[in-house]
Short mmCIF file of C-alpha atoms in Angstrom, two decimals:
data_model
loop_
_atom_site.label_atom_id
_atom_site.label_comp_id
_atom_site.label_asym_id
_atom_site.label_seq_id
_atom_site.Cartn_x
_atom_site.Cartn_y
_atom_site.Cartn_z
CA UNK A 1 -30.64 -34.38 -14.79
CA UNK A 2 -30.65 -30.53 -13.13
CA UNK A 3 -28.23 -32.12 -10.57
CA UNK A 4 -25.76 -33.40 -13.46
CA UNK A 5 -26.18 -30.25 -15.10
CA UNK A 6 -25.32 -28.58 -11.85
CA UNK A 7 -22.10 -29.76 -11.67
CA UNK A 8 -20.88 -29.89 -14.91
CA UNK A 9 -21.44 -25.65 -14.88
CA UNK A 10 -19.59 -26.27 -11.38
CA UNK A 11 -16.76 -27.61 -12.90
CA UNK A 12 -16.45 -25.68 -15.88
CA UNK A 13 -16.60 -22.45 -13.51
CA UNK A 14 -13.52 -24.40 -11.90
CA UNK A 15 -11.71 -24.99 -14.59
CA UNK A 16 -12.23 -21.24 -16.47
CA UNK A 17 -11.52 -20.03 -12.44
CA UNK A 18 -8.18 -21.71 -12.95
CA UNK A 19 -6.69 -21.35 -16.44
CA UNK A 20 -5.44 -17.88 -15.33
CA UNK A 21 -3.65 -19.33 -12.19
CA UNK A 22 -2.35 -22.20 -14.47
CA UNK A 23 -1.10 -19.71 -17.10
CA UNK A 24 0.70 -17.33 -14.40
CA UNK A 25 2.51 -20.59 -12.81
CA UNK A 26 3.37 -22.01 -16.17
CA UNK A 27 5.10 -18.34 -17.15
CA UNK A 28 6.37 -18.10 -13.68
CA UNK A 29 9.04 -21.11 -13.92
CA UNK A 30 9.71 -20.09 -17.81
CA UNK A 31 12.76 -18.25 -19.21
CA UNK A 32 12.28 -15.36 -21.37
CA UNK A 33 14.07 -17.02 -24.65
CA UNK A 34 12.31 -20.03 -23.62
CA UNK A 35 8.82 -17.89 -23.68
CA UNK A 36 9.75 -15.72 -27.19
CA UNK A 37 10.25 -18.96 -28.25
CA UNK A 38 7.19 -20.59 -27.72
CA UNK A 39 5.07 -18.46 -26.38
CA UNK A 40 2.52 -17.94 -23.12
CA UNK A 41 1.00 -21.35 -23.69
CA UNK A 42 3.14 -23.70 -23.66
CA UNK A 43 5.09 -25.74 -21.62
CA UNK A 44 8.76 -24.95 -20.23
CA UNK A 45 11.11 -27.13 -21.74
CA UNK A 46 12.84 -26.69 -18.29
CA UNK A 47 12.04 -25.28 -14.87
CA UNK A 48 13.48 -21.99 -14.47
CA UNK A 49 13.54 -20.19 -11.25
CA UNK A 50 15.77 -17.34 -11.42
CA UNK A 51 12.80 -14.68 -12.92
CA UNK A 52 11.05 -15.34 -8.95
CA UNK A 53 14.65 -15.22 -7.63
CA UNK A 54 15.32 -11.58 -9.35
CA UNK A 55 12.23 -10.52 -8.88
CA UNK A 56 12.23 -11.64 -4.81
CA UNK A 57 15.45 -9.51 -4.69
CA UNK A 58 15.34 -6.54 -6.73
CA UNK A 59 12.05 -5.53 -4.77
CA UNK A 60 12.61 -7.16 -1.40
CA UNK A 61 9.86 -8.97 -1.13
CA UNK A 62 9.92 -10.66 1.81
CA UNK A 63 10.06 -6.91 3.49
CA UNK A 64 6.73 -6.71 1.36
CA UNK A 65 5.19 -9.99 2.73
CA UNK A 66 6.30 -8.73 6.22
CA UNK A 67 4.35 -5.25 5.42
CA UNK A 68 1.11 -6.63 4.15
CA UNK A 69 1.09 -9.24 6.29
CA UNK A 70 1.00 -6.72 9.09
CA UNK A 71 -1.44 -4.33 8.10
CA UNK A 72 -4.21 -7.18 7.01
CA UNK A 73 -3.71 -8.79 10.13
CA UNK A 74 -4.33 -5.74 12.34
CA UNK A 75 -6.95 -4.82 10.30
CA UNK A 76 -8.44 -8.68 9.87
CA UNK A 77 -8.19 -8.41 13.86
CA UNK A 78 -9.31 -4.80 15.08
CA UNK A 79 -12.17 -4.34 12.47
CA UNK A 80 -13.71 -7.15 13.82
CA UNK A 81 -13.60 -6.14 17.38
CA UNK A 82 -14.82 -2.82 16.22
CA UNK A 83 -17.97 -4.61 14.31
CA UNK A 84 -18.73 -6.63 17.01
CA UNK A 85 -18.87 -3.64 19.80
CA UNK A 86 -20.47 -1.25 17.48
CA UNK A 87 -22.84 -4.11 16.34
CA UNK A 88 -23.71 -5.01 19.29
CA UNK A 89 -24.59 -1.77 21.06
CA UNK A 90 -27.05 -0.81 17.19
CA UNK A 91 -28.60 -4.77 17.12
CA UNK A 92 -28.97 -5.71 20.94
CA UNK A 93 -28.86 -2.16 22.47
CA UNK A 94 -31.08 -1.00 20.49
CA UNK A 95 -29.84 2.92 20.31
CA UNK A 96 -32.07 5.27 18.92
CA UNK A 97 -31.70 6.17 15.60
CA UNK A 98 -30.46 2.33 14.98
CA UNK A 99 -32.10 2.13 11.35
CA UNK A 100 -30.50 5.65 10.54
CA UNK A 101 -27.10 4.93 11.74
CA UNK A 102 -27.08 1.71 9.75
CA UNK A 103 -27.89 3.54 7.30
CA UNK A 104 -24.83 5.78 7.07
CA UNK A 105 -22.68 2.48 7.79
CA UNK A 106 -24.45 1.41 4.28
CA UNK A 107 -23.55 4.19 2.54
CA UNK A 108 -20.43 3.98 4.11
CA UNK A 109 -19.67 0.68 1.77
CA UNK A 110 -21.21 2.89 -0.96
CA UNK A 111 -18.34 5.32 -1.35
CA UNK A 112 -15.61 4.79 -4.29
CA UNK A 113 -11.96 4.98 -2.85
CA UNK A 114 -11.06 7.85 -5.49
CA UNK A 115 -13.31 10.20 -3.46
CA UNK A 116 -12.00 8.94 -0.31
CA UNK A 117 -8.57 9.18 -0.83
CA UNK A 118 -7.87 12.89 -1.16
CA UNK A 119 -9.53 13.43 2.47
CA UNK A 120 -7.69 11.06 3.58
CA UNK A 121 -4.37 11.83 2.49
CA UNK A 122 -5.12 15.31 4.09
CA UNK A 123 -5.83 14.05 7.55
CA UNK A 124 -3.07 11.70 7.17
CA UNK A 125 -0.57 14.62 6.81
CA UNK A 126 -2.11 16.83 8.96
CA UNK A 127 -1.82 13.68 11.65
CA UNK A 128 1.88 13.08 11.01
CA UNK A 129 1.14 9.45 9.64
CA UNK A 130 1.50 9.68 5.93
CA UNK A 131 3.66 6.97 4.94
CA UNK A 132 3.67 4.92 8.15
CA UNK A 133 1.82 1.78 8.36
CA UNK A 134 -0.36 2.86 10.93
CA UNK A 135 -1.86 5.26 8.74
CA UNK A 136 -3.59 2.14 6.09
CA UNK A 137 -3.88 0.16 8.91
CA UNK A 138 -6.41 2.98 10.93
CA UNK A 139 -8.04 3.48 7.06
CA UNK A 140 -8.73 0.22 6.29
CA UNK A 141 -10.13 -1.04 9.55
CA UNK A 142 -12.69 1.79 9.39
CA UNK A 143 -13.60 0.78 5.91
CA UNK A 144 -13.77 -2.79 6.51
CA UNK A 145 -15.59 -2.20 9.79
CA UNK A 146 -18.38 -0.46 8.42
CA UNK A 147 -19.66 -3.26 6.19
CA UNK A 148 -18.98 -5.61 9.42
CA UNK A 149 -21.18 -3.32 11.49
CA UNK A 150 -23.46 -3.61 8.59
CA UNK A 151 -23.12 -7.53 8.42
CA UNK A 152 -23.05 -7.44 12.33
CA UNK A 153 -26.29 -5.68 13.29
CA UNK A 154 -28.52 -7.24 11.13
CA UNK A 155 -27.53 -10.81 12.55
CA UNK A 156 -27.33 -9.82 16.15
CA UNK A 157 -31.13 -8.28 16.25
CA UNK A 158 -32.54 -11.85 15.84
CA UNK A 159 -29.97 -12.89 18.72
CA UNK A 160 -32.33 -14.79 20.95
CA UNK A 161 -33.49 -12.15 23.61
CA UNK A 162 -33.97 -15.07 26.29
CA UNK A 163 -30.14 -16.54 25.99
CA UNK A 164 -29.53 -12.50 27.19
CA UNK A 165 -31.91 -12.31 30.02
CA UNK A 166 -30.72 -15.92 31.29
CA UNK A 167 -26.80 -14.58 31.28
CA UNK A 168 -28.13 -10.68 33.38
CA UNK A 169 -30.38 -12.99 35.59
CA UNK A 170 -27.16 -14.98 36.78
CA UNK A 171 -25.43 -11.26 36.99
CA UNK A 172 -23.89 -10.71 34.08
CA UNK A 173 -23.09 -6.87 32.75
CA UNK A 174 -22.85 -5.87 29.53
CA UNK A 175 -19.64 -6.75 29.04
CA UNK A 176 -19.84 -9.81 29.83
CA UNK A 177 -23.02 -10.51 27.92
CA UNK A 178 -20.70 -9.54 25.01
CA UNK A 179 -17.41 -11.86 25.57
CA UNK A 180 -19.25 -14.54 27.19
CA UNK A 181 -22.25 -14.97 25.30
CA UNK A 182 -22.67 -12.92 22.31
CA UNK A 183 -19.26 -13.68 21.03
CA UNK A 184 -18.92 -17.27 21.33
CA UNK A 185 -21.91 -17.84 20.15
CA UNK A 186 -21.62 -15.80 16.88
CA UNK A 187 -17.97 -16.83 15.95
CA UNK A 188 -18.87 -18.58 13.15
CA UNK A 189 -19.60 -15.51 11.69
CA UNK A 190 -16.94 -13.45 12.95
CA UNK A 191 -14.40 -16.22 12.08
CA UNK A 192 -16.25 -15.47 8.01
CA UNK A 193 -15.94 -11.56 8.69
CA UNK A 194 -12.10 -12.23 9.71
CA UNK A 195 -11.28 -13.92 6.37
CA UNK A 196 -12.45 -11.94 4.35
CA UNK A 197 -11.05 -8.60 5.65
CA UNK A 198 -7.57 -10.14 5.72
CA UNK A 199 -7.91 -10.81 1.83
CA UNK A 200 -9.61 -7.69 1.08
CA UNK A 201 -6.84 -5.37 3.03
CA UNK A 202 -4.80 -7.63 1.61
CA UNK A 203 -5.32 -7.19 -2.01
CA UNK A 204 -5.58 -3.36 -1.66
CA UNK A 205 -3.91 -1.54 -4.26
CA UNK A 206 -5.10 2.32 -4.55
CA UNK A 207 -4.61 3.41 -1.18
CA UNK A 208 -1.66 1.68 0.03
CA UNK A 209 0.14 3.02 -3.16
CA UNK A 210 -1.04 6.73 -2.29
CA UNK A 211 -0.48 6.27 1.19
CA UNK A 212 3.15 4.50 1.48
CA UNK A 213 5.78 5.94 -1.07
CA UNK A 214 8.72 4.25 1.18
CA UNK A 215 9.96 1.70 -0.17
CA UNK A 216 10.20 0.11 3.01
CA UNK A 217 6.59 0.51 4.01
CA UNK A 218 5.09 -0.91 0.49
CA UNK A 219 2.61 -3.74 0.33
CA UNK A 220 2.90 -6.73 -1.99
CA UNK A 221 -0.01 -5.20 -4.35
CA UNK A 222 2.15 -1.97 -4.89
CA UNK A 223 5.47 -4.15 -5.47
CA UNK A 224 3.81 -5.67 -7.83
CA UNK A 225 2.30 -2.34 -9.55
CA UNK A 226 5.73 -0.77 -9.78
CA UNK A 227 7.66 -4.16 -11.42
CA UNK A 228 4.88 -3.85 -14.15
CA UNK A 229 5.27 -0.05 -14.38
CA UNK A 230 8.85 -1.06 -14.89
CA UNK A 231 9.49 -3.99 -16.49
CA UNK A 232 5.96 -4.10 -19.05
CA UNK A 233 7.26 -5.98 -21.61
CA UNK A 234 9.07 -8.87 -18.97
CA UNK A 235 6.44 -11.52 -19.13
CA UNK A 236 7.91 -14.10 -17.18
CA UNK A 237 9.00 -11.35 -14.66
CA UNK A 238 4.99 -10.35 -14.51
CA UNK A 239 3.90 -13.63 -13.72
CA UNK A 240 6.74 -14.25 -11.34
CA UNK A 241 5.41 -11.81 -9.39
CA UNK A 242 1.95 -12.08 -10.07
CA UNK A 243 2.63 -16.23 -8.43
CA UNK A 244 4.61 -14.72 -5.87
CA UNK A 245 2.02 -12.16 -4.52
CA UNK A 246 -1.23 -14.64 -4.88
CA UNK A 247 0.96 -17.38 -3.18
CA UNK A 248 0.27 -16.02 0.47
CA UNK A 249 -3.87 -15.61 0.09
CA UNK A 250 -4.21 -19.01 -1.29
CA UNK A 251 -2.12 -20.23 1.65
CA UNK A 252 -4.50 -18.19 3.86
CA UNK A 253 -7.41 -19.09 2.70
CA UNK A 254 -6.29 -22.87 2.31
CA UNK A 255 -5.71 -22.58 6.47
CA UNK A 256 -8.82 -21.20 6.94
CA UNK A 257 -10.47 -22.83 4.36
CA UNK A 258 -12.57 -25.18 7.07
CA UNK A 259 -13.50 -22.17 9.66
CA UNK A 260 -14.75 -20.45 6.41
CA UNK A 261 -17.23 -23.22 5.35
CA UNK A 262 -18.05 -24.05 8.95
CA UNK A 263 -19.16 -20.36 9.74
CA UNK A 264 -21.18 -19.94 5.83
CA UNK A 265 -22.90 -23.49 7.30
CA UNK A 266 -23.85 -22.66 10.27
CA UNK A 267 -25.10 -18.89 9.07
CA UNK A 268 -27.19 -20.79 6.49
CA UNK A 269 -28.50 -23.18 9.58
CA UNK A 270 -29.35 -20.06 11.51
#
């Protein structure tokens, strides 16, 4: 009976999880007499495409897929080697200090943007990256890199000590240690770590919009921003977009969908 009643809230959480997704896709291929008509609801009486046509064109959006996909990848990619290092020197080094410097990495995660983002944009200009790519990309990796050193150390200070002293016995350095053992052997989690900051930088929407006022250098999040800014009584244009922009992170996470549940498995295992 608990099991039946298990997945019965399972499925209604699926099914209230999707109505908004349903609603944006049903808007998305709708016409805007054919929505005044009959309203967010229901049905198109025929497919209509040209709302994600305008919309791909009047704010270039594959230039915007090209942007974000950049800066989460770099940021997926280097926050996770910097996680890793860092982790790895606090959880298996054992530094001094270790519970204090975890610490700060915790209250790191703590920290609102809107306090961070004034700083930020200081350094930015006094660096000669505001409104370069490189600027969000150095941001964000720091940001997502401090809950990963969070994540990072807490897992690797139960790393089996004798695995370690087998790898220096057959004379391996540090270094090694790290690439050849440590790594491998924790890329289940890192794999987990590498999702998610790839869907977290890419759904960013505060800093990238204080950060990059180009045009050119805009994310999908702040195309989107601006079209509603714009166009706030468009529906169909909204959810256009709105399809268009969550298209790419389902794809994503559909890819990775297996390396995801593999590394949560094998975490749980552990």
């Amino acid at each position: 009976m608990t099991r039946r009643l298990v997945v019965a809230l399972l499925a209604v959480l699926a099914v209230i999880t999707l109505i908004p997704f349903l609603l944006v896709l049903v808007n998305a291929v709708k016409s805007a007499r054919d929505y005044t008509a009959n309203g967010p609801l229901a049905l198109p009486d025929a497919l209509y495409l040209q709302g994600i046509v305008d919309f791909w064109v009047r704010v270039d959006f594959g230039e915007k897929l090209v942007n974000s996909t950049v800066i989460a990848g770099s940021v997926a990619v280097l926050a996770v080697l910097v996680s890793i290092v860092t982790a790895y020197a606090l959880g298996i080094g054992r530094v001094k200090g270790r519970l204090w410097i975890v610490a700060v990495f915790l209250l790191a995660n703590l920290l609102p943007q809107e306090a961070l983002v004034y700083p930020l944009y200081f350094l930015a200009k006094e660096a000669d990256l505001y409104d370069t790519k490189l600027a969000v990309i150095i941001i964000f990796t720091a940001i997502q890199s401090a809950f990963g050193v969070y994540l990072l150390t807490s897992v690797l200070s139960t790393f089996p000590r004798e695995i370690i002293e087998a790898a220096r016995i057959d004379g391996a350095n540090r270094w090694q240690v790290l690439w050849r053992v440590v790594v491998p052997l924790s890329w289940p989690t890192l794999s987990v770590l590498l999702v998610f900051f790839f869907i977290w930088t890419w759904n960013e929407f505060f800093i990238p919009m204080v950060m990059l006022i180009s045009n050119d250098n805009q994310t999908v999040p702040v195309a989107l921003g601006v079209l509603q800014g714009q166009r706030l009584m468009d529906a169909t244009a909204q959810s256009a977009s709105a399809l268009l922009g969550i298209i790419p992170a389902v794809v994503f996470f559909l890819i990775f969908q297996r390396t995801l549940t593999r590394g949560i498995a094998v975490g749980a295992v552990k």
